[in-house]
PDB file of C-alpha atoms in Angstrom:
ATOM      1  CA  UNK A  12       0.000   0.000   0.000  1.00  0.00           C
ATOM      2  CA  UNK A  13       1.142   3.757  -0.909  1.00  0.00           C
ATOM      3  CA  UNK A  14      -0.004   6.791   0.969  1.00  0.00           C
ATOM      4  CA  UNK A  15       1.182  10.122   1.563  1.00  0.00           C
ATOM      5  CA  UNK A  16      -0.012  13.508   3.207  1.00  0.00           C
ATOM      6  CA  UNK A  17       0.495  16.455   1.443  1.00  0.00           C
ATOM      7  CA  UNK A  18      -0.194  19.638   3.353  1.00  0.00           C
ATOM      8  CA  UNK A  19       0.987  23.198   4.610  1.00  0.00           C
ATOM      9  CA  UNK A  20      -0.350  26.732   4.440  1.00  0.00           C
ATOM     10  CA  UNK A  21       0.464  26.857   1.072  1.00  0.00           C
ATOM     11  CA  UNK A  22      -2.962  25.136  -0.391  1.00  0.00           C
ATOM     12  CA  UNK A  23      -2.135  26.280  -4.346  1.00  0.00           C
ATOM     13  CA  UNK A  24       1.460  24.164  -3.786  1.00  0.00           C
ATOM     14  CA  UNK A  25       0.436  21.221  -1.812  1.00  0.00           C
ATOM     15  CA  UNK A  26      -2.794  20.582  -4.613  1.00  0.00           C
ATOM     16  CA  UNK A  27       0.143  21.202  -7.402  1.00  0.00           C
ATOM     17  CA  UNK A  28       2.387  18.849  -6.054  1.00  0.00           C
ATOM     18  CA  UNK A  29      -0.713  16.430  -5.250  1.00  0.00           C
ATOM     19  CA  UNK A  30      -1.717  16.315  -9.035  1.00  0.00           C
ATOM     20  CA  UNK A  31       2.065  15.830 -10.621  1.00  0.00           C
ATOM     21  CA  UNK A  32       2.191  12.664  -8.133  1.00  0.00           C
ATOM     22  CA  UNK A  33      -0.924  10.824  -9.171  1.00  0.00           C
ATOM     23  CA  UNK A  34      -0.001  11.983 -13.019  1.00  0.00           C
ATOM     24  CA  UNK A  35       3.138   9.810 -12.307  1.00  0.00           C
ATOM     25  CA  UNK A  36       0.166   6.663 -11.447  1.00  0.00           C
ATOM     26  CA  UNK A  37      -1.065   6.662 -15.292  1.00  0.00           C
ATOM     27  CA  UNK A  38      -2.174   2.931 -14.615  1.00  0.00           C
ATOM     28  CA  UNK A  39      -4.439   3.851 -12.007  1.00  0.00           C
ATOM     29  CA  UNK A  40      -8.075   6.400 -11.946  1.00  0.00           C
ATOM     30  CA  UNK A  41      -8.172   8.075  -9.200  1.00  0.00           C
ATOM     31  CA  UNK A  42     -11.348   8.339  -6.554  1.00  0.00           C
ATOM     32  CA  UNK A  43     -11.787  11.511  -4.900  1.00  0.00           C
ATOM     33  CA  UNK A  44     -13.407  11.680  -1.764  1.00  0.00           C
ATOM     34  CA  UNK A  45     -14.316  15.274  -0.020  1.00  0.00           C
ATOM     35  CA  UNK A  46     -14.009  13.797   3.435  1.00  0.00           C
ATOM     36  CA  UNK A  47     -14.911  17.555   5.214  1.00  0.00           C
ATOM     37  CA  UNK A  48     -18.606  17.261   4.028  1.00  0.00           C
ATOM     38  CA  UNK A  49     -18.822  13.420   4.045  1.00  0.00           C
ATOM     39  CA  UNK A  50     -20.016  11.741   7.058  1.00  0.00           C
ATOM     40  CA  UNK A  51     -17.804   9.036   8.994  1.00  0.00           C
ATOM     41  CA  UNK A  52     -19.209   5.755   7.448  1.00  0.00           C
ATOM     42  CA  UNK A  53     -19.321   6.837   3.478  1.00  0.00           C
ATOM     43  CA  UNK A  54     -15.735   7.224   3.671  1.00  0.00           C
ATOM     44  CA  UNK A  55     -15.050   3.744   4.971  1.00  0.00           C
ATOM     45  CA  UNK A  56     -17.261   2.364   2.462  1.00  0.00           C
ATOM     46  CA  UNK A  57     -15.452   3.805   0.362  1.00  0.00           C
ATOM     47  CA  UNK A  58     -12.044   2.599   1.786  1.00  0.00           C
ATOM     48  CA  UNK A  59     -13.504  -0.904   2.435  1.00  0.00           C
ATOM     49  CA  UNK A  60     -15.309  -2.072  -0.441  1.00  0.00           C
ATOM     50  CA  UNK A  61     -13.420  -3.451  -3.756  1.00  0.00           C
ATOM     51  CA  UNK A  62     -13.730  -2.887  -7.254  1.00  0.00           C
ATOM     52  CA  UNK A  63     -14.421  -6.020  -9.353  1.00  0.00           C
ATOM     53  CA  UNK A  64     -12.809  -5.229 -12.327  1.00  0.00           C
ATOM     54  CA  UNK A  65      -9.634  -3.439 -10.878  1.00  0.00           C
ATOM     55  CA  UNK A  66      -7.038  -4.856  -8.669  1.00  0.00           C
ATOM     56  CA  UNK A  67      -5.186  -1.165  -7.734  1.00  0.00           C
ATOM     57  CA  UNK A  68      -7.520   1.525  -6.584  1.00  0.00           C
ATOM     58  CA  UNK A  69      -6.441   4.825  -6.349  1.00  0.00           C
ATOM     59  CA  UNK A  70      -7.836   7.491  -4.115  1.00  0.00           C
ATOM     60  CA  UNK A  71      -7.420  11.087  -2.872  1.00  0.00           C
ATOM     61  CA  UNK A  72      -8.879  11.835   0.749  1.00  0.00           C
ATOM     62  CA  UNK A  73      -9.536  15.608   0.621  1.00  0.00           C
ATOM     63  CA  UNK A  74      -9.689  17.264   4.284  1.00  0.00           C
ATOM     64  CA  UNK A  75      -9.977  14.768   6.284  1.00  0.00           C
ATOM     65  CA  UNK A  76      -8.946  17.233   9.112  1.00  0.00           C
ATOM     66  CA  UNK A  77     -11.779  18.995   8.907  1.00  0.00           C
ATOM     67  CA  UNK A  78     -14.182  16.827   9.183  1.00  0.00           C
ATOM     68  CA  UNK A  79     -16.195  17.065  12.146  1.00  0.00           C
ATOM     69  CA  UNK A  80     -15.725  12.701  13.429  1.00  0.00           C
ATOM     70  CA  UNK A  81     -12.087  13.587  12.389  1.00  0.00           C
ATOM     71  CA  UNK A  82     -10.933  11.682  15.685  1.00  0.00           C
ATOM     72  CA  UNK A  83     -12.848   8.688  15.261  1.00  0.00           C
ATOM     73  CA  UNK A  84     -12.484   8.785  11.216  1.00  0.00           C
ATOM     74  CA  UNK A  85      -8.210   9.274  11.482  1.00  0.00           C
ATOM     75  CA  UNK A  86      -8.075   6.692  13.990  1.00  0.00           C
ATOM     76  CA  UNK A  87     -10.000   4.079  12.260  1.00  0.00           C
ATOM     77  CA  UNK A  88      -7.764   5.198   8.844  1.00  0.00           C
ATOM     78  CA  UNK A  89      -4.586   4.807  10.231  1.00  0.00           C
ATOM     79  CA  UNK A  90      -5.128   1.619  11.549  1.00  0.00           C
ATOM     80  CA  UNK A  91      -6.217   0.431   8.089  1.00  0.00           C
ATOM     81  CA  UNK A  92      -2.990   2.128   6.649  1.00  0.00           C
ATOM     82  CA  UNK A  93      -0.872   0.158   9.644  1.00  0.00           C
ATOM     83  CA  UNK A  94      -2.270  -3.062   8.203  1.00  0.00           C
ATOM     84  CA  UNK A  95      -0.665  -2.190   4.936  1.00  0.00           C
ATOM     85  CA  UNK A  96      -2.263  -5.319   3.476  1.00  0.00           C
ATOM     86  CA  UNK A  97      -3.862  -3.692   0.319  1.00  0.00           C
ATOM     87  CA  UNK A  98      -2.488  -3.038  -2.937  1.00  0.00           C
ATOM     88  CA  UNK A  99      -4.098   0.625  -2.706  1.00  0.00           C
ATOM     89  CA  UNK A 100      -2.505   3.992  -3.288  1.00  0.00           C
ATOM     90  CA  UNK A 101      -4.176   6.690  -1.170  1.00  0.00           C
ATOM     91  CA  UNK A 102      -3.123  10.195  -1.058  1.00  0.00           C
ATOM     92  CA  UNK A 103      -4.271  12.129   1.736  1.00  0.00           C
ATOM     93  CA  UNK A 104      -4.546  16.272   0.959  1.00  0.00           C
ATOM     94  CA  UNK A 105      -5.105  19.175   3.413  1.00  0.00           C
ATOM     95  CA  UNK A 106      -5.616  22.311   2.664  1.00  0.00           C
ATOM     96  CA  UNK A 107      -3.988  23.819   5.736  1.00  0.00           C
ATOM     97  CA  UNK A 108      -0.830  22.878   7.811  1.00  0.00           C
ATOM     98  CA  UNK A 109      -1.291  20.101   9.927  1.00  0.00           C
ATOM     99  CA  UNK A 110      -0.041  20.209  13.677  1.00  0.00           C
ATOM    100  CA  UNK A 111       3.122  18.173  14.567  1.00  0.00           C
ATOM    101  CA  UNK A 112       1.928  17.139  17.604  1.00  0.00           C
ATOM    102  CA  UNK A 113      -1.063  15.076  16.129  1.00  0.00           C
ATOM    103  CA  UNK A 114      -1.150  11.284  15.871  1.00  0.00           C
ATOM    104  CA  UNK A 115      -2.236  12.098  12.238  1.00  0.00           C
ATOM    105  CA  UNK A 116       0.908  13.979  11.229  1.00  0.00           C
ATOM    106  CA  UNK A 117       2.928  11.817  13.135  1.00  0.00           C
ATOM    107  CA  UNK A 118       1.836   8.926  11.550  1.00  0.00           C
ATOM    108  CA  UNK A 119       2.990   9.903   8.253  1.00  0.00           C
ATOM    109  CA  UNK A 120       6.468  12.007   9.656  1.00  0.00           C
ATOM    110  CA  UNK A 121       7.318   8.535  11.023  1.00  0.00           C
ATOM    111  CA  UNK A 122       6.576   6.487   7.590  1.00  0.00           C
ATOM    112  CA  UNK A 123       8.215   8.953   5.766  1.00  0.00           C
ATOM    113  CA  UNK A 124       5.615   9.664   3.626  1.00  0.00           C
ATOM    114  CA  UNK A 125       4.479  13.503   3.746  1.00  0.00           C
ATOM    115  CA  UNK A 126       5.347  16.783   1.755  1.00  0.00           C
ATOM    116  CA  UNK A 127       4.621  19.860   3.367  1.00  0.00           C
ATOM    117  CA  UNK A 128       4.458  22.991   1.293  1.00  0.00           C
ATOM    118  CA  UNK A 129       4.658  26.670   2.983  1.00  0.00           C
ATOM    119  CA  UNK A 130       3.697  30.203   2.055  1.00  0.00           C
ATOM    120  CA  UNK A 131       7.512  31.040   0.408  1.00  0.00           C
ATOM    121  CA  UNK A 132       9.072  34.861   1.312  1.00  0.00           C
ATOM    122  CA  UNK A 133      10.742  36.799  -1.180  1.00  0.00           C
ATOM    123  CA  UNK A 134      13.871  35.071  -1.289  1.00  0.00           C
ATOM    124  CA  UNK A 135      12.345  31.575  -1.807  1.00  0.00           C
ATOM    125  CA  UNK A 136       9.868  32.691  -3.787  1.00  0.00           C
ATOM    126  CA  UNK A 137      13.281  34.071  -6.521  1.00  0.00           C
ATOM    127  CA  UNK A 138      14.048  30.704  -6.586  1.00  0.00           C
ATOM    128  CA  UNK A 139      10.868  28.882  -7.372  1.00  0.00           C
ATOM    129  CA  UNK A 140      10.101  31.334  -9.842  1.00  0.00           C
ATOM    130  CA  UNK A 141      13.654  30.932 -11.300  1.00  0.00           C
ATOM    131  CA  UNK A 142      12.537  27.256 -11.174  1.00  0.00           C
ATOM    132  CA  UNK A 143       9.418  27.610 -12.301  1.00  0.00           C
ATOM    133  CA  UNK A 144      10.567  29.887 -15.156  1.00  0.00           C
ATOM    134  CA  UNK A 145      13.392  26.887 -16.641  1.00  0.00           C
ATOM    135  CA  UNK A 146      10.558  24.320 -16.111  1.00  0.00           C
ATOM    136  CA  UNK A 147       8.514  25.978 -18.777  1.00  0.00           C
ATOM    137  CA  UNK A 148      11.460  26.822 -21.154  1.00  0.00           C
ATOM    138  CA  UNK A 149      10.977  30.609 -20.628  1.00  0.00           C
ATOM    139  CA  UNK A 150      14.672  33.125 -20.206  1.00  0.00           C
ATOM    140  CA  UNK A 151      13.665  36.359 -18.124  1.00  0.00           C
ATOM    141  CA  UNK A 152      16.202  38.878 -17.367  1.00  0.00           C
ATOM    142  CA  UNK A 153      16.581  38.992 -13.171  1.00  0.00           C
ATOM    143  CA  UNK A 154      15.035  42.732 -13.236  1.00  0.00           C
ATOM    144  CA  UNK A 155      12.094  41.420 -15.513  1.00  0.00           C
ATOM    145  CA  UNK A 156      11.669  37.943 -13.057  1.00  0.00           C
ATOM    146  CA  UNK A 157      11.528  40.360  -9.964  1.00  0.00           C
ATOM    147  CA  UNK A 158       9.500  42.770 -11.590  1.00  0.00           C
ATOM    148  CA  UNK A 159       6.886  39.379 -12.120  1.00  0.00           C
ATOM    149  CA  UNK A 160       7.635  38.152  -8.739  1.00  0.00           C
ATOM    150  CA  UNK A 161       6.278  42.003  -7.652  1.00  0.00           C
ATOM    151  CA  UNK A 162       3.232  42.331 -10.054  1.00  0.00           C
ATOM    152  CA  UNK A 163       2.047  38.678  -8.695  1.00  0.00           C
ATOM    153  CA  UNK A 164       2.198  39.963  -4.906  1.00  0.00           C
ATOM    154  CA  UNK A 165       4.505  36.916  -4.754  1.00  0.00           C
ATOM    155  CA  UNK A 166       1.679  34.540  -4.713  1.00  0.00           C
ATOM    156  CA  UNK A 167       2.705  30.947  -6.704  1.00  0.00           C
ATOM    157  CA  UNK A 168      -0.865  30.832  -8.334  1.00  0.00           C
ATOM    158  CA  UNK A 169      -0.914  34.319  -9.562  1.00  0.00           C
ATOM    159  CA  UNK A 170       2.683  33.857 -10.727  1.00  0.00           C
ATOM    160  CA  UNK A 171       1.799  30.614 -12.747  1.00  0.00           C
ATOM    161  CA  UNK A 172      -1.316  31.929 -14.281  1.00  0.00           C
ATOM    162  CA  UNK A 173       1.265  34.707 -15.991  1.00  0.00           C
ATOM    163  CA  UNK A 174       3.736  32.730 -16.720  1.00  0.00           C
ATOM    164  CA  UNK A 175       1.543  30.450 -18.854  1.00  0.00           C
ATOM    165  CA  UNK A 176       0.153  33.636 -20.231  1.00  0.00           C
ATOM    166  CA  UNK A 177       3.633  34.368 -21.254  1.00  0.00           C
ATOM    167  CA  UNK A 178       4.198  31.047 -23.235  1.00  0.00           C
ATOM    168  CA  UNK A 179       1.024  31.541 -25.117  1.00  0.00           C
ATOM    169  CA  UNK A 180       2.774  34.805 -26.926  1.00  0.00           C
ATOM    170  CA  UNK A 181       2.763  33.931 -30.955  1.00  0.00           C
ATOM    171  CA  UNK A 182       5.716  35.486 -31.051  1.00  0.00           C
ATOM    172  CA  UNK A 183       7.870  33.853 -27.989  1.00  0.00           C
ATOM    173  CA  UNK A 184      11.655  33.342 -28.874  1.00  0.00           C
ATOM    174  CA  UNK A 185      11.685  32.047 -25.123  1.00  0.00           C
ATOM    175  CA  UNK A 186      13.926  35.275 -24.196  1.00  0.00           C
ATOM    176  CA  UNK A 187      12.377  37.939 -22.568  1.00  0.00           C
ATOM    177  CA  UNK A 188      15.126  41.137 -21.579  1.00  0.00           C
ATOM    178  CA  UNK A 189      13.995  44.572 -19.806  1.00  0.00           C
TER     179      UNK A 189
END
């Protein structure tokens, strides 16, 4: 069985980093199940029954920390996930930062199996959008990248949104200079 958390205050990051990982399961369609409005037995129906016609499910638990049986619901998950007898990959998302001091986080901090994404500052953020920027095959000058870093209030999603804008230009040569 596979499973991993992926969480921090950074919600836009955590979701991006969420979808490249299951793009990397092409083998396997992926269930999604909104455990913050779901009550405590639909979601281990969910977990519990089988497919007939597939032997590797895939799922996505979304907010399970918000849901209001959350005790009773992470207790009764993470004994299934101690098992580890299924052939399952579940990916567990929050769209906040989880405490450290919770048997939920610790859970996965002990299996190794969490990614934590935070809100970046302005040095960080240079260097995911220098990243980000190589990724995509674009060349800014540094005045022009920190100029974009400024116009998008340093926020990743903003930031994204124009740099895809930027690849759509007709007439890119991939080189952009102030």
């Amino acid at each position: 069985m596979i499973f991993k958390l992926y969480h921090g205050s950074s919600p836009y990051l955590s979701l991006r980093a969420l979808k490249q990982e299951t793009a990397q399961f092409s083998d396997l369609q992926f269930q999604i199940i909104n455990a913050e409005t779901q009550d405590a037995q639909t979601i281990f129906d969910k977990l519990g029954s089988q497919n007939l016609f597939v032997s590797k499910r895939g799922i996505i638990i979304k907010r399970l920390y918000k849901n209001k049986d959350k005790d009773k619901l992470i207790e009764s998950i993470l004994a299934l996930l101690k098992k580890d007898t299924g052939t399952d990959t579940i990916f567990f998302w929050e769209d906040e930062k989880v405490r450290v001091n919770t048997r939920y986080f610790k859970f996965f901090k002990e299996n190794n199996a969490f990614e934590q994404y935070d809100e970046m500052n302005k040095r960080s953020f240079g260097a995911w959008l220098k990243e980000e920027l190589d990724s995509n095959g674009l060349k800014l000058d540094p005045t022009v990248q920190r100029l974009l870093a400024e116009r998008t209030n340093y926020d990743p999603e903003r930031c994204v949104n124009e740099i895809q804008k930027l690849k759509l230009d007709p007439e890119n040569d991939t080189t952009y200079i102030a």
